[in-house]
Coordinates of C-alpha atoms in Angstrom, one line a residue:
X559 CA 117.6 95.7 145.7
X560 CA 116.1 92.7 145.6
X561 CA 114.7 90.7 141.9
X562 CA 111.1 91.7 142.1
X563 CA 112.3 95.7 142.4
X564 CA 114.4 95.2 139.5
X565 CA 112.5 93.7 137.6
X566 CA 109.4 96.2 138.2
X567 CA 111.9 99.0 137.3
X568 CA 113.3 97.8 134.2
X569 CA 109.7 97.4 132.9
X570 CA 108.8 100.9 134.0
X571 CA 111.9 102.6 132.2
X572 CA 110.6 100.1 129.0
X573 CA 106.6 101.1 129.0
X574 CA 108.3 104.9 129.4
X575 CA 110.4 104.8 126.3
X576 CA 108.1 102.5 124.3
X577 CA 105.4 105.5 125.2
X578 CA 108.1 108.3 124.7
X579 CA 109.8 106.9 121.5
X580 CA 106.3 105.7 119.9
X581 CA 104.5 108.9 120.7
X582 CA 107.3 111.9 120.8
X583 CA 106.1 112.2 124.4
X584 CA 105.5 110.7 127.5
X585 CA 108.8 109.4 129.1
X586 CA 108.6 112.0 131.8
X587 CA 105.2 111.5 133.1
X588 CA 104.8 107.7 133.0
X589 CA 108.1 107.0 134.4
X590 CA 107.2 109.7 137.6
X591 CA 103.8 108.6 137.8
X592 CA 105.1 104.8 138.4
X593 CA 107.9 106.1 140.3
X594 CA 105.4 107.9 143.0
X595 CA 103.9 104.6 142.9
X596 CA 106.9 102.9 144.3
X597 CA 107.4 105.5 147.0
X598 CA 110.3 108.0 145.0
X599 CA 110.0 111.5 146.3
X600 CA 108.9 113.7 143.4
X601 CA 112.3 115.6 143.5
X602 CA 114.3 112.2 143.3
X603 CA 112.0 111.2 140.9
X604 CA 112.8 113.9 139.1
X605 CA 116.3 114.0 139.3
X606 CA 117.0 110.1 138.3
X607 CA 114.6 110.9 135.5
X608 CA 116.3 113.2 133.4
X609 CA 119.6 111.6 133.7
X610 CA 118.2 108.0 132.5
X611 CA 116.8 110.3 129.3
X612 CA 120.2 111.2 128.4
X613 CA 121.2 107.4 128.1
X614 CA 117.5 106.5 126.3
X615 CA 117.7 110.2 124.5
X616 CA 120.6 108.6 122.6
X617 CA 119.4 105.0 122.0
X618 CA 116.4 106.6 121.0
X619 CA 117.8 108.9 118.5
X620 CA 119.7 106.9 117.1
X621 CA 117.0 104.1 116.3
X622 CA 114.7 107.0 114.9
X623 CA 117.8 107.8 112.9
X624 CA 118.2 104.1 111.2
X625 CA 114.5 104.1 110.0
X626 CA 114.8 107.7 108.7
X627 CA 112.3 109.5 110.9
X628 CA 115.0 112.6 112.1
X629 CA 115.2 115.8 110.8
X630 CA 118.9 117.4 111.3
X631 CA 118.5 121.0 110.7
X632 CA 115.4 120.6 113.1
X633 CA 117.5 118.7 115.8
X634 CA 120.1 121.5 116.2
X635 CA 117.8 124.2 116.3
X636 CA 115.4 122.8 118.8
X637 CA 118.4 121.2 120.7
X638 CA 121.0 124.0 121.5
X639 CA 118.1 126.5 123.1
X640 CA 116.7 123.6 124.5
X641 CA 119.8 122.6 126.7
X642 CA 120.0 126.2 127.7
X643 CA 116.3 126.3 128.8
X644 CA 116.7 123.2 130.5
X645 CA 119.4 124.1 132.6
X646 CA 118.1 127.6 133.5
X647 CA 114.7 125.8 134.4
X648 CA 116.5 123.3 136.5
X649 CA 118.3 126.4 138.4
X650 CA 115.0 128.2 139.0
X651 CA 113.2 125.2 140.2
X652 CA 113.2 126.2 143.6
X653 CA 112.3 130.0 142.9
X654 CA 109.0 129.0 140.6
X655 CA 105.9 128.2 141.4
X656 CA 105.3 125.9 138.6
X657 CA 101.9 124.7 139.7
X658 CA 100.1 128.3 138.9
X659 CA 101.9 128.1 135.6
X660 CA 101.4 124.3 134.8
X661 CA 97.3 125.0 134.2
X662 CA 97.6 127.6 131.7
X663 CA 100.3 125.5 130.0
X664 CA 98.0 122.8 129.6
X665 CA 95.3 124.6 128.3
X666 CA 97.5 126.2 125.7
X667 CA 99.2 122.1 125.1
X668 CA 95.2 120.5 124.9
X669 CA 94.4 123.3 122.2
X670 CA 97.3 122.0 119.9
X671 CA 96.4 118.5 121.0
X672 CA 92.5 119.4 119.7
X673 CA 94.1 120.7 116.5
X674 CA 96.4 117.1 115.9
X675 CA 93.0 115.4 116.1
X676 CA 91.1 117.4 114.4
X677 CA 93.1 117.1 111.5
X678 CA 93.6 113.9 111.4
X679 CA 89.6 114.0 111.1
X680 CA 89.0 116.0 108.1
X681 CA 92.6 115.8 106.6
X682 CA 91.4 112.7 104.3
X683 CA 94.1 113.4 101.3
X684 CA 96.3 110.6 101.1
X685 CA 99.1 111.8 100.4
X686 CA 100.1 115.0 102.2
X687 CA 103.2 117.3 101.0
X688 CA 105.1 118.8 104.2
X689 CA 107.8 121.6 104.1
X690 CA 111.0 122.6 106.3
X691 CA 109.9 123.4 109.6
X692 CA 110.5 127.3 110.3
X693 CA 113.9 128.3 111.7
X694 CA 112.7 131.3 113.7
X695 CA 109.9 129.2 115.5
X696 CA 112.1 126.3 116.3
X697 CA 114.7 128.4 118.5
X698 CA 112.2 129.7 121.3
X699 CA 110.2 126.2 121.1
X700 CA 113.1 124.9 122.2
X701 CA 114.1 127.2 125.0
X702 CA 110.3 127.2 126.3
X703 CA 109.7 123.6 126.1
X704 CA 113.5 122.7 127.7
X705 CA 112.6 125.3 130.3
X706 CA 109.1 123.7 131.0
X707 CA 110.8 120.3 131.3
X708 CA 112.9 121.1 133.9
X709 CA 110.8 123.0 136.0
X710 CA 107.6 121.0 135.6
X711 CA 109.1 117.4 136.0
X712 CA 108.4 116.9 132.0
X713 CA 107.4 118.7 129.1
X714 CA 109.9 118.6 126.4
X715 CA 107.6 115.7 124.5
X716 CA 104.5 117.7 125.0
X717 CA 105.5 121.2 124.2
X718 CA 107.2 120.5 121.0
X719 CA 105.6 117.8 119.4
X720 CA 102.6 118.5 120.0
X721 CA 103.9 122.5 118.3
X722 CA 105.5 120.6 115.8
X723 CA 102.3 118.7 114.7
X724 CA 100.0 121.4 114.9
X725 CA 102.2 123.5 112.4
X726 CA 102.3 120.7 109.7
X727 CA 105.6 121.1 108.5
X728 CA 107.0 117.9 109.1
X729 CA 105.6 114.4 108.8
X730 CA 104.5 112.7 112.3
X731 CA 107.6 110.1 112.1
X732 CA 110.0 112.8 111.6
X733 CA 108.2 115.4 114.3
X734 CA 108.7 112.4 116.5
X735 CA 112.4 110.9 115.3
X736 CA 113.5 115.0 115.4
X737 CA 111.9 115.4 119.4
X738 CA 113.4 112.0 120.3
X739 CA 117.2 112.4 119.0
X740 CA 117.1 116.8 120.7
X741 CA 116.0 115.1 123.8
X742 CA 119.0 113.7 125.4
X743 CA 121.0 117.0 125.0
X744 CA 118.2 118.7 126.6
X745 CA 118.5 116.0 128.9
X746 CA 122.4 116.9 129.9
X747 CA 121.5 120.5 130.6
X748 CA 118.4 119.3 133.0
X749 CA 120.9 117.2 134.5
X750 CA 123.5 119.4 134.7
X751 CA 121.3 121.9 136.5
X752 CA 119.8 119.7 139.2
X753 CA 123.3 118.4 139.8
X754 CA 124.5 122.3 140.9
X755 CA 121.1 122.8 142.6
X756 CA 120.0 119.8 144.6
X757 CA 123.6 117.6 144.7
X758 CA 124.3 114.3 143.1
X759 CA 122.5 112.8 146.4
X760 CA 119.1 113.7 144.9
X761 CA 119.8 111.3 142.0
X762 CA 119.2 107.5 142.9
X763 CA 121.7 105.9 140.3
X764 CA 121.0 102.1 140.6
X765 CA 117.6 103.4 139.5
X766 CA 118.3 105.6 137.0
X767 CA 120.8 102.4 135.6
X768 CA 118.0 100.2 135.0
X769 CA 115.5 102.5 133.9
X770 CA 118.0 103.1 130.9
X771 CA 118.7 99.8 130.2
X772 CA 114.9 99.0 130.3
X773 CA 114.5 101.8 127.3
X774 CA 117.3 100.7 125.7
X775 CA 115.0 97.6 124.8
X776 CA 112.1 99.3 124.3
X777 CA 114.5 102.2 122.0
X778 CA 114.3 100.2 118.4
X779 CA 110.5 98.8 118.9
X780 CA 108.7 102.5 119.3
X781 CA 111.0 103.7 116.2
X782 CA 110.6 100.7 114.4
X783 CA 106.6 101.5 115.1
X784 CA 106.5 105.2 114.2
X785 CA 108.8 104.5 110.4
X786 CA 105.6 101.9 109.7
X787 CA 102.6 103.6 110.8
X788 CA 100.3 105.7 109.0
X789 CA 100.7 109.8 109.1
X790 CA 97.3 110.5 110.2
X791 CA 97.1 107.3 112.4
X792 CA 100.4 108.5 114.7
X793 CA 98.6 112.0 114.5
X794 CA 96.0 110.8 116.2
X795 CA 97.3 108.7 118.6
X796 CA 99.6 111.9 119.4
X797 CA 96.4 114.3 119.8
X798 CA 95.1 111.7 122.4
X799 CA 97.9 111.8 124.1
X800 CA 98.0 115.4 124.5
X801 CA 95.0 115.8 125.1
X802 CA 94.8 113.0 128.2
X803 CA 97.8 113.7 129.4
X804 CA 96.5 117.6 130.0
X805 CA 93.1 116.8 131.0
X806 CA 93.3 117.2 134.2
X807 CA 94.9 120.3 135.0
X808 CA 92.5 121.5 132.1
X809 CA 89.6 120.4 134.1
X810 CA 91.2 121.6 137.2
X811 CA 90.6 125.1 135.9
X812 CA 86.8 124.7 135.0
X813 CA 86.6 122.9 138.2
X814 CA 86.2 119.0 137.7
X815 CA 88.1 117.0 139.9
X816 CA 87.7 113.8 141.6
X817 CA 86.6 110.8 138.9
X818 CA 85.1 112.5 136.4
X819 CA 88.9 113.1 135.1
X820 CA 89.5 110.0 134.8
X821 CA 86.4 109.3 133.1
X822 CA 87.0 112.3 131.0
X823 CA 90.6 110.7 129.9
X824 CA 89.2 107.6 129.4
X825 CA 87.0 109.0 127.3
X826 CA 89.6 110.6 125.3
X827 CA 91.4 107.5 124.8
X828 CA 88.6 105.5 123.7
X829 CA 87.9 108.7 121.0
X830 CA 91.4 108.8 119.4
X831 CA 91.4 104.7 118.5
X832 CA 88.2 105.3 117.4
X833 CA 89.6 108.0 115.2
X834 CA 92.9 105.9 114.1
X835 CA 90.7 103.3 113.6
X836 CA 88.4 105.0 111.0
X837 CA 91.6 106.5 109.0
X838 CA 92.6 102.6 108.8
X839 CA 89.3 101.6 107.7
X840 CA 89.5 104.5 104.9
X841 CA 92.8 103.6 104.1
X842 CA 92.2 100.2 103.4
X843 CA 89.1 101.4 101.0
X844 CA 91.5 103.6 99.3
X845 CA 93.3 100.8 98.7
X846 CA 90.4 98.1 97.6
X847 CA 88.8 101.4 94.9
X848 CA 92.2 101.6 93.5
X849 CA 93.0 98.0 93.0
X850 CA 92.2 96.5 89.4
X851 CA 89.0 94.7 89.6
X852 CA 90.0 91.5 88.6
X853 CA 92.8 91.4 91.1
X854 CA 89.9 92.7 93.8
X855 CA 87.8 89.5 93.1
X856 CA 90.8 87.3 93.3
X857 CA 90.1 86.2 89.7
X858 CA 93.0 85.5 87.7
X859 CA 93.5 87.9 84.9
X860 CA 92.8 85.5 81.5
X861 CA 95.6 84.0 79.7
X862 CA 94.9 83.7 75.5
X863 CA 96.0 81.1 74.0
X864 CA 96.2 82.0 70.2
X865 CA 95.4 78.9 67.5
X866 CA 97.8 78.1 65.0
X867 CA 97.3 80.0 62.1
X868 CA 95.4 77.8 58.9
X869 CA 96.5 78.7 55.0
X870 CA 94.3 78.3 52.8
X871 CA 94.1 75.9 50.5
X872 CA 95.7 73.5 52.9
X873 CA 94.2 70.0 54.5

């Protein structure tokens, strides 16, 4: 390899797990979208992909974990079926047809994604009280969105944060600190899988090496980013991202192709800062109506200086 190709791979395994570890989502499809742009076959691409996430899966985790943004109980019951679905999905690759499935998954993913944004819209409390996530939803998420992952190239992010959001039991940070640290061990049994079906040849590993140390940097920033920003900001910035990154198998269906996807995602983008950018705006406003109003003008609050006391009959 020579400096410019390691260089341009450590930066795409960094954007990938700033994306991922910012958004709960993502790793997957930037990483094999720049990958295909450097000439990896989509089943090598694959392959070197979900081993790197075992290695950023953990630094990723465990960075969510410092700033308080996982959710325990949640990580073990999305992670176990998850590994299972993962590996079956890896097995059955070969036997699915995953591109008839893939639209109707995306329709079913851009709904959710509508319902993240919408709420982040007309949700204007400031203070929102979330619940336990619950247990009997969280086992098959898991096994459908490890599954998914494995036989779509990617999906784990999509399928259960965007689930995860939509329900509203859990705060964005901890949807995305819970999805982050359950990755990696969906990770192993996606790895696992295409190391029985394709062979350890289909994995390139000096790639897969420096894609993992790129999101090792990356790891500490996106969870650093997700403890400080606001709940309904990250839910839109999520929403967004569901909803462009399903756009176009969405519009597929209805029958727009060509570059009125991209204008459509663009578009999409554009809407969700908007959106995030309106909910800062309020909060700020929230902040200024509460505020004393000496303190808002910058005036300082009088200080009395009380005269010495006269008796009478005194000069």
């Amino acid at each position: 390899m020579d400096l410019g190709y390691i260089v341009l791979l450590l930066l795409i395994g960094f954007v990938a797990q700033l994306v991922d570890g910012s958004l709960g989502m993502g790793y997957g499809v930037t990483s094999a979208t720049l990958l295909a742009t450097i000439g990896f076959a989509p089943a090598v691409a694959s392959a070197t992909i979900h081993v790197a996430k075992i290695g950023t899966g953990i630094m990723s985790g465990t960075a969510h974990w410092r700033f308080g943004n996982v959710n325990w109980r949640a990580v073990f019951m999305l992670a176990i079926p998850g590994t299972v679905g993962a590996f079956v999905g890896a097995l059955a690759i070969s036997y699915i047809a995953a591109d008839v499935a893939a639209p109707w998954v995306s329709v079913i993913l851009a709904v959710l994604g509508l319902v993240v944004l919408l709420r982040t819209v007309f949700n204007r409390k400031a203070a929102i009280h979330f619940h336990e996530p619950r247990t009997r939803v969280l086992g098959p998420l898991g096994l459908v969105g490890g599954f998914i992952d494995s036989v779509g190239g990617g999906g784990w992010g999509p399928v259960t944060t965007s689930t995860l959001m939509a329900a509203n039991r859990m705060s964005p940070n901890q949807v995305i600190g819970t999805v982050s640290m359950s990755e990696f061990m969906v990770a192993i049994g996606a790895s696992v899988g295409f190391l029985l079906a394709l062979g350890s040849e289909s994995i390139e590993w000096g790639a897969t090496a420096l894609l993992l140390l790129g999101g090792v940097f990356a790891a500490p920033i996106a969870a650093w980013l997700v403890s400080r920003l606001d709940h309904r900001v990250l839910g839109g910035l999520v929403g967004g991202m569901i909803l462009v990154y399903n756009a176009e198998n969405v519009l597929q269906l209805l029958g727009v192709m060509g570059p009125a996807v991209l204008v459509a995602q663009v578009a999409i983008v554009g809407i969700s800062l908007a959106i995030c950018a309106w909910v800062l705006r309020g909060r700020r406003q929230e902040r200024h109506d509460t505020q004393p109003a000496g303190k808002l003008a910058g005036v300082p609050e009088p200080h009395l200086e009380q005269a010495p006391l006269e008796l009478e009959g005194t000069s």
